Each structure stands twice: as C-alpha cells, then as structure tokens.
Amino acid sequence: MPINRQKIFQLASNFTGRARTCIKLARLQVEKALQHAYVGRKLKKRHWRSVWIQRINAGAREHGMNYTTLITGLKQENVQLNRKVLSELAMNEPYSFKALVDQVRFMRGMHGRAGGTGQP
Amino acid sequence: MSKYGVWMLERLVIKYCDIGGSSRGMRLFLSESLPAFQALNPQLEVEEVLRRYRHPMLVGLYRNGRSKPICVKNKAPKEILEHIAWLRNSHGRGMEYHVVRSRHLSRNPSIQGQWTGSTFASQLEAENQRRIARTALQTQF
C-alpha cells in the first residue's frame, strides 16, 4: 500500500520551496529523507561507540595508560562495564575511573613504572 | 495539574458561536458534558463567551500568567473534553524545545564531581616535572 499524500506532506512540512507543496517533488524528497533516516539509525550506533572509545582513551591516557591496555586489562579482570558506562565514569566520576585504571595497572604489574605509558 | 495541592489551571474560557457549523460540537459539549465537568472541578472558573461568526476556542489561563489557546473547530464533544482534560492536567510552562543531549536526565549527574582540566592537576604537574627533569639530562639532540 503506497504512502498517501497527506502523510507525505506531513513529513515534508519543514522542507524548502516547492518540495513542501508540490506532491511530485515532495514524494521524491520524502522518500530520500526516509532512506537517510533508515541508514542514519544504523550509523548512530557506530558513531556513539566511537565517541565512547575516544572518551575512554582520553581518560586513560591522562593516567598513563592507553585504551587498548585498559580494555584488555578489564576483560582479563572480568569487569563487565561496557564502553558507554566507562565513558560516563570518565566524565562524571573521575576518581572511580582512576581506580579502574590503577586496578588494571596493578594486575599487569605495571605499578613499578613511574609514569609508564602501558607499553612494554 | 496541582503542585503541592495548588491547581495550576485557574480559569478556563470557552468561546463559541451559537449559529456557526464549526461550533456544533462545542454547543453539544456545553449542553451535555460541561455541567458534569464543572461539578468534578469546583476549583476551576469556567467562563463562556459568545462570539458570533467565529470558530470555537478553549483558552486555559494558568497560575504563572501564561495562556494556552486551543482551537476546537469541527470537533466532537468527546474530543473537546479530551482537550479540556489536557489543559487541566498540564501546567503553564511554555513548550520547551531543546536538543536532547542525553537520554538520562538527572539533578545529580555526578557524585565525585565532573571532570575538569584541573581534576588531576597535581598528577599532571608531577608528570610535567618528571618530563622536564628527563629532558634536562639530554645530551644528544
């Protein structure tokens, strides 16, 4: 059942020019807009994961460790916190995040290094 | 809506026309459903205004001075009652459109204090000192 005109004009209510008022143009632009929305919903998940990873990387590097060592260390310690929660901790609970970094450092035997960067 | 026992909606102004077609539902509403609504809500002042040759409207006047007008032309009495219930159940806050940065709303987003550039300033200072001490010993450039 094709989408009807009323619905197309509702979806096109904020478009510019004739795409808002003429059905032939509105239909084309609305179809493309819906395709963009479909693809965007999938890209949004990738985008946010990359943002969380950047934030965790920044938080870990402040304490002399990088993202990969932190994540592998947490996996080995069976800490099930996901990247979203880790990034929220890095932003809002910096001391808890530091405690996690210190725990990984202790587990890997890196506490002896002064200002170590997590690389052998 | 009432906050701490005080009703936010103080007055309801009902504007209608006695001969227009768009006010037909409104006229039915006034005769059938309005008395029951007024009995259930004695705190509300309901005022009926006759405006000939105009569409029917509801205006809710709130405690904070804001008003919410709703045009109810060509609506059935049941729909008009839904609109009135919406006015009664809401407060006078304006429509707030803002970009939702996060789906989590909280009065206390941070317990330990949000990260700033100076949260670990002493640690950064110590690292800078170490770096300076290391580079001071450099002999080859």
PDB file of N, CA, C and O in Angstrom, chain B residues 53-102:
ATOM      1  N   TYR B  53     -20.009  34.150  14.543  1.00  0.00           N
ATOM      2  CA  TYR B  53     -19.299  34.001  13.269  1.00  0.00           C
ATOM      3  C   TYR B  53     -17.817  33.728  13.446  1.00  0.00           C
ATOM      4  O   TYR B  53     -17.025  33.973  12.544  1.00  0.00           O
ATOM      5  N   ARG B  54     -17.421  33.218  14.608  1.00  0.00           N
ATOM      6  CA  ARG B  54     -16.022  32.838  14.832  1.00  0.00           C
ATOM      7  C   ARG B  54     -15.976  31.375  15.240  1.00  0.00           C
ATOM      8  O   ARG B  54     -16.955  30.819  15.744  1.00  0.00           O
ATOM      9  N   HIS B  55     -14.799  30.788  15.040  1.00  0.00           N
ATOM     10  CA  HIS B  55     -14.647  29.381  15.429  1.00  0.00           C
ATOM     11  C   HIS B  55     -14.594  29.243  16.937  1.00  0.00           C
ATOM     12  O   HIS B  55     -14.221  30.183  17.638  1.00  0.00           O
ATOM     13  N   PRO B  56     -14.926  28.070  17.439  1.00  0.00           N
ATOM     14  CA  PRO B  56     -14.880  27.872  18.899  1.00  0.00           C
ATOM     15  C   PRO B  56     -13.451  27.683  19.384  1.00  0.00           C
ATOM     16  O   PRO B  56     -12.619  27.131  18.675  1.00  0.00           O
ATOM     17  N   MET B  57     -13.209  28.168  20.592  1.00  0.00           N
ATOM     18  CA  MET B  57     -11.861  28.084  21.156  1.00  0.00           C
ATOM     19  C   MET B  57     -11.934  27.782  22.633  1.00  0.00           C
ATOM     20  O   MET B  57     -12.899  28.107  23.302  1.00  0.00           O
ATOM     21  N   LEU B  58     -10.866  27.151  23.108  1.00  0.00           N
ATOM     22  CA  LEU B  58     -10.685  26.988  24.552  1.00  0.00           C
ATOM     23  C   LEU B  58      -9.416  27.743  24.915  1.00  0.00           C
ATOM     24  O   LEU B  58      -8.409  27.633  24.229  1.00  0.00           O
ATOM     25  N   VAL B  59      -9.459  28.493  25.995  1.00  0.00           N
ATOM     26  CA  VAL B  59      -8.255  29.163  26.467  1.00  0.00           C
ATOM     27  C   VAL B  59      -8.075  28.805  27.925  1.00  0.00           C
ATOM     28  O   VAL B  59      -8.969  29.059  28.743  1.00  0.00           O
ATOM     29  N   GLY B  60      -6.946  28.202  28.235  1.00  0.00           N
ATOM     30  CA  GLY B  60      -6.644  27.886  29.628  1.00  0.00           C
ATOM     31  C   GLY B  60      -5.708  28.943  30.183  1.00  0.00           C
ATOM     32  O   GLY B  60      -4.677  29.231  29.587  1.00  0.00           O
ATOM     33  N   LEU B  61      -6.063  29.528  31.307  1.00  0.00           N
ATOM     34  CA  LEU B  61      -5.237  30.576  31.910  1.00  0.00           C
ATOM     35  C   LEU B  61      -4.636  30.024  33.187  1.00  0.00           C
ATOM     36  O   LEU B  61      -5.348  29.564  34.076  1.00  0.00           O
ATOM     37  N   TYR B  62      -3.292  30.084  33.266  1.00  0.00           N
ATOM     38  CA  TYR B  62      -2.586  29.390  34.324  1.00  0.00           C
ATOM     39  C   TYR B  62      -2.096  30.342  35.394  1.00  0.00           C
ATOM     40  O   TYR B  62      -2.062  31.557  35.220  1.00  0.00           O
ATOM     41  N   ARG B  63      -1.655  29.746  36.447  1.00  0.00           N
ATOM     42  CA  ARG B  63      -1.260  30.499  37.630  1.00  0.00           C
ATOM     43  C   ARG B  63      -0.051  31.366  37.374  1.00  0.00           C
ATOM     44  O   ARG B  63       0.103  32.414  37.982  1.00  0.00           O
ATOM     45  N   ASN B  64       0.823  30.946  36.451  1.00  0.00           N
ATOM     46  CA  ASN B  64       2.020  31.738  36.200  1.00  0.00           C
ATOM     47  C   ASN B  64       1.793  32.803  35.127  1.00  0.00           C
ATOM     48  O   ASN B  64       2.742  33.386  34.630  1.00  0.00           O
ATOM     49  N   GLY B  65       0.525  33.037  34.754  1.00  0.00           N
ATOM     50  CA  GLY B  65       0.223  34.113  33.820  1.00  0.00           C
ATOM     51  C   GLY B  65       0.194  33.688  32.366  1.00  0.00           C
ATOM     52  O   GLY B  65      -0.194  34.451  31.505  1.00  0.00           O
ATOM     53  N   ARG B  66       0.601  32.455  32.073  1.00  0.00           N
ATOM     54  CA  ARG B  66       0.603  32.022  30.673  1.00  0.00           C
ATOM     55  C   ARG B  66      -0.775  31.515  30.292  1.00  0.00           C
ATOM     56  O   ARG B  66      -1.553  31.100  31.138  1.00  0.00           O
ATOM     57  N   SER B  67      -1.029  31.540  28.986  1.00  0.00           N
ATOM     58  CA  SER B  67      -2.312  31.046  28.485  1.00  0.00           C
ATOM     59  C   SER B  67      -2.051  30.014  27.397  1.00  0.00           C
ATOM     60  O   SER B  67      -1.071  30.097  26.667  1.00  0.00           O
ATOM     61  N   LYS B  68      -2.922  29.036  27.321  1.00  0.00           N
ATOM     62  CA  LYS B  68      -2.830  28.008  26.281  1.00  0.00           C
ATOM     63  C   LYS B  68      -4.120  28.023  25.480  1.00  0.00           C
ATOM     64  O   LYS B  68      -5.143  27.521  25.946  1.00  0.00           O
ATOM     65  N   PRO B  69      -4.106  28.595  24.287  1.00  0.00           N
ATOM     66  CA  PRO B  69      -5.317  28.592  23.464  1.00  0.00           C
ATOM     67  C   PRO B  69      -5.382  27.358  22.583  1.00  0.00           C
ATOM     68  O   PRO B  69      -4.379  26.912  22.053  1.00  0.00           O
ATOM     69  N   ILE B  70      -6.562  26.794  22.431  1.00  0.00           N
ATOM     70  CA  ILE B  70      -6.765  25.637  21.545  1.00  0.00           C
ATOM     71  C   ILE B  70      -8.000  25.921  20.699  1.00  0.00           C
ATOM     72  O   ILE B  70      -9.059  26.236  21.219  1.00  0.00           O
ATOM     73  N   CYS B  71      -7.842  25.786  19.394  1.00  0.00           N
ATOM     74  CA  CYS B  71      -8.990  25.944  18.509  1.00  0.00           C
ATOM     75  C   CYS B  71      -9.661  24.589  18.360  1.00  0.00           C
ATOM     76  O   CYS B  71      -9.017  23.598  18.033  1.00  0.00           O
ATOM     77  N   VAL B  72     -10.951  24.508  18.617  1.00  0.00           N
ATOM     78  CA  VAL B  72     -11.650  23.219  18.591  1.00  0.00           C
ATOM     79  C   VAL B  72     -12.741  23.222  17.541  1.00  0.00           C
ATOM     80  O   VAL B  72     -13.814  22.646  17.731  1.00  0.00           O
ATOM     81  N   LYS B  73     -12.469  23.859  16.401  1.00  0.00           N
ATOM     82  CA  LYS B  73     -13.499  23.910  15.375  1.00  0.00           C
ATOM     83  C   LYS B  73     -13.744  22.523  14.808  1.00  0.00           C
ATOM     84  O   LYS B  73     -12.821  21.729  14.610  1.00  0.00           O
ATOM     85  N   ASN B  74     -14.991  22.220  14.544  1.00  0.00           N
ATOM     86  CA  ASN B  74     -15.414  20.955  13.941  1.00  0.00           C
ATOM     87  C   ASN B  74     -14.988  19.744  14.749  1.00  0.00           C
ATOM     88  O   ASN B  74     -14.758  18.673  14.194  1.00  0.00           O
ATOM     89  N   LYS B  75     -14.903  19.898  16.063  1.00  0.00           N
ATOM     90  CA  LYS B  75     -14.526  18.752  16.890  1.00  0.00           C
ATOM     91  C   LYS B  75     -15.751  18.232  17.616  1.00  0.00           C
ATOM     92  O   LYS B  75     -16.654  18.979  17.955  1.00  0.00           O
ATOM     93  N   ALA B  76     -15.745  16.925  17.869  1.00  0.00           N
ATOM     94  CA  ALA B  76     -16.853  16.300  18.580  1.00  0.00           C
ATOM     95  C   ALA B  76     -16.749  16.604  20.071  1.00  0.00           C
ATOM     96  O   ALA B  76     -15.661  16.925  20.559  1.00  0.00           O
ATOM     97  N   PRO B  77     -17.854  16.489  20.811  1.00  0.00           N
ATOM     98  CA  PRO B  77     -17.805  16.802  22.256  1.00  0.00           C
ATOM     99  C   PRO B  77     -16.782  15.970  23.018  1.00  0.00           C
ATOM    100  O   PRO B  77     -16.132  16.448  23.941  1.00  0.00           O
ATOM    101  N   LYS B  78     -16.603  14.699  22.582  1.00  0.00           N
ATOM    102  CA  LYS B  78     -15.638  13.849  23.287  1.00  0.00           C
ATOM    103  C   LYS B  78     -14.221  14.371  23.108  1.00  0.00           C
ATOM    104  O   LYS B  78     -13.424  14.399  24.042  1.00  0.00           O
ATOM    105  N   GLU B  79     -13.909  14.832  21.879  1.00  0.00           N
ATOM    106  CA  GLU B  79     -12.557  15.370  21.649  1.00  0.00           C
ATOM    107  C   GLU B  79     -12.348  16.655  22.422  1.00  0.00           C
ATOM    108  O   GLU B  79     -11.258  16.916  22.939  1.00  0.00           O
ATOM    109  N   ILE B  80     -13.403  17.501  22.488  1.00  0.00           N
ATOM    110  CA  ILE B  80     -13.280  18.752  23.235  1.00  0.00           C
ATOM    111  C   ILE B  80     -13.002  18.439  24.704  1.00  0.00           C
ATOM    112  O   ILE B  80     -12.189  19.108  25.360  1.00  0.00           O
ATOM    113  N   LEU B  81     -13.656  17.410  25.215  1.00  0.00           N
ATOM    114  CA  LEU B  81     -13.409  17.031  26.616  1.00  0.00           C
ATOM    115  C   LEU B  81     -11.977  16.579  26.809  1.00  0.00           C
ATOM    116  O   LEU B  81     -11.346  16.869  27.832  1.00  0.00           O
ATOM    117  N   GLU B  82     -11.415  15.878  25.798  1.00  0.00           N
ATOM    118  CA  GLU B  82     -10.008  15.459  25.914  1.00  0.00           C
ATOM    119  C   GLU B  82      -9.092  16.669  25.965  1.00  0.00           C
ATOM    120  O   GLU B  82      -8.135  16.705  26.746  1.00  0.00           O
ATOM    121  N   HIS B  83      -9.395  17.676  25.119  1.00  0.00           N
ATOM    122  CA  HIS B  83      -8.557  18.883  25.145  1.00  0.00           C
ATOM    123  C   HIS B  83      -8.648  19.582  26.476  1.00  0.00           C
ATOM    124  O   HIS B  83      -7.651  20.071  27.020  1.00  0.00           O
ATOM    125  N   ILE B  84      -9.861  19.631  27.029  1.00  0.00           N
ATOM    126  CA  ILE B  84     -10.028  20.304  28.328  1.00  0.00           C
ATOM    127  C   ILE B  84      -9.291  19.535  29.414  1.00  0.00           C
ATOM    128  O   ILE B  84      -8.660  20.114  30.296  1.00  0.00           O
ATOM    129  N   ALA B  85      -9.337  18.195  29.319  1.00  0.00           N
ATOM    130  CA  ALA B  85      -8.603  17.390  30.304  1.00  0.00           C
ATOM    131  C   ALA B  85      -7.109  17.648  30.192  1.00  0.00           C
ATOM    132  O   ALA B  85      -6.399  17.724  31.206  1.00  0.00           O
ATOM    133  N   TRP B  86      -6.617  17.810  28.941  1.00  0.00           N
ATOM    134  CA  TRP B  86      -5.195  18.106  28.766  1.00  0.00           C
ATOM    135  C   TRP B  86      -4.844  19.449  29.412  1.00  0.00           C
ATOM    136  O   TRP B  86      -3.814  19.581  30.083  1.00  0.00           O
ATOM    137  N   LEU B  87      -5.702  20.455  29.235  1.00  0.00           N
ATOM    138  CA  LEU B  87      -5.449  21.758  29.856  1.00  0.00           C
ATOM    139  C   LEU B  87      -5.442  21.646  31.371  1.00  0.00           C
ATOM    140  O   LEU B  87      -4.586  22.206  32.058  1.00  0.00           O
ATOM    141  N   ARG B  88      -6.401  20.879  31.885  1.00  0.00           N
ATOM    142  CA  ARG B  88      -6.497  20.736  33.333  1.00  0.00           C
ATOM    143  C   ARG B  88      -5.284  20.015  33.908  1.00  0.00           C
ATOM    144  O   ARG B  88      -4.800  20.341  34.984  1.00  0.00           O
ATOM    145  N   ASN B  89      -4.777  19.039  33.149  1.00  0.00           N
ATOM    146  CA  ASN B  89      -3.698  18.220  33.680  1.00  0.00           C
ATOM    147  C   ASN B  89      -2.316  18.780  33.421  1.00  0.00           C
ATOM    148  O   ASN B  89      -1.338  18.158  33.816  1.00  0.00           O
ATOM    149  N   SER B  90      -2.223  19.932  32.751  1.00  0.00           N
ATOM    150  CA  SER B  90      -0.893  20.459  32.475  1.00  0.00           C
ATOM    151  C   SER B  90      -0.678  21.730  33.269  1.00  0.00           C
ATOM    152  O   SER B  90      -1.596  22.296  33.848  1.00  0.00           O
ATOM    153  N   HIS B  91       0.587  22.161  33.297  1.00  0.00           N
ATOM    154  CA  HIS B  91       0.895  23.404  33.969  1.00  0.00           C
ATOM    155  C   HIS B  91       1.168  24.458  32.915  1.00  0.00           C
ATOM    156  O   HIS B  91       1.126  24.192  31.731  1.00  0.00           O
ATOM    157  N   GLY B  92       1.445  25.680  33.347  1.00  0.00           N
ATOM    158  CA  GLY B  92       1.527  26.775  32.390  1.00  0.00           C
ATOM    159  C   GLY B  92       2.886  26.937  31.759  1.00  0.00           C
ATOM    160  O   GLY B  92       3.169  27.936  31.121  1.00  0.00           O
ATOM    161  N   ARG B  93       3.738  25.946  31.912  1.00  0.00           N
ATOM    162  CA  ARG B  93       5.072  26.057  31.317  1.00  0.00           C
ATOM    163  C   ARG B  93       4.951  26.142  29.819  1.00  0.00           C
ATOM    164  O   ARG B  93       4.120  25.484  29.205  1.00  0.00           O
ATOM    165  N   GLY B  94       5.779  26.964  29.194  1.00  0.00           N
ATOM    166  CA  GLY B  94       5.765  27.071  27.744  1.00  0.00           C
ATOM    167  C   GLY B  94       6.277  25.793  27.112  1.00  0.00           C
ATOM    168  O   GLY B  94       6.839  24.939  27.768  1.00  0.00           O
ATOM    169  N   MET B  95       6.076  25.672  25.805  1.00  0.00           N
ATOM    170  CA  MET B  95       6.582  24.497  25.096  1.00  0.00           C
ATOM    171  C   MET B  95       8.087  24.633  25.007  1.00  0.00           C
ATOM    172  O   MET B  95       8.595  25.562  24.427  1.00  0.00           O
ATOM    173  N   GLU B  96       8.793  23.711  25.602  1.00  0.00           N
ATOM    174  CA  GLU B  96      10.243  23.797  25.607  1.00  0.00           C
ATOM    175  C   GLU B  96      10.787  22.895  24.530  1.00  0.00           C
ATOM    176  O   GLU B  96      10.641  21.685  24.597  1.00  0.00           O
ATOM    177  N   TYR B  97      11.424  23.494  23.549  1.00  0.00           N
ATOM    178  CA  TYR B  97      12.093  22.701  22.520  1.00  0.00           C
ATOM    179  C   TYR B  97      13.580  22.839  22.721  1.00  0.00           C
ATOM    180  O   TYR B  97      14.119  23.910  22.596  1.00  0.00           O
ATOM    181  N   HIS B  98      14.217  21.782  23.069  1.00  0.00           N
ATOM    182  CA  HIS B  98      15.663  21.846  23.155  1.00  0.00           C
ATOM    183  C   HIS B  98      16.222  20.512  22.712  1.00  0.00           C
ATOM    184  O   HIS B  98      15.565  19.481  22.798  1.00  0.00           O
ATOM    185  N   VAL B  99      17.430  20.598  22.232  1.00  0.00           N
ATOM    186  CA  VAL B  99      18.061  19.371  21.746  1.00  0.00           C
ATOM    187  C   VAL B  99      18.360  18.475  22.937  1.00  0.00           C
ATOM    188  O   VAL B  99      18.937  18.908  23.916  1.00  0.00           O
ATOM    189  N   VAL B 100      17.984  17.230  22.858  1.00  0.00           N
ATOM    190  CA  VAL B 100      18.234  16.301  23.961  1.00  0.00           C
ATOM    191  C   VAL B 100      19.650  15.796  23.816  1.00  0.00           C
ATOM    192  O   VAL B 100      19.974  15.033  22.906  1.00  0.00           O
ATOM    193  N   ARG B 101      20.551  16.266  24.714  1.00  0.00           N
ATOM    194  CA  ARG B 101      21.946  15.846  24.607  1.00  0.00           C
ATOM    195  C   ARG B 101      22.115  14.432  25.130  1.00  0.00           C
ATOM    196  O   ARG B 101      22.946  13.695  24.681  1.00  0.00           O
ATOM    197  N   SER B 102      21.316  14.106  26.119  1.00  0.00           N
ATOM    198  CA  SER B 102      21.440  12.772  26.704  1.00  0.00           C
ATOM    199  C   SER B 102      20.051  12.307  27.073  1.00  0.00           C
ATOM    200  O   SER B 102      19.195  13.089  27.436  1.00  0.00           O
TER     201      SER B 102
END
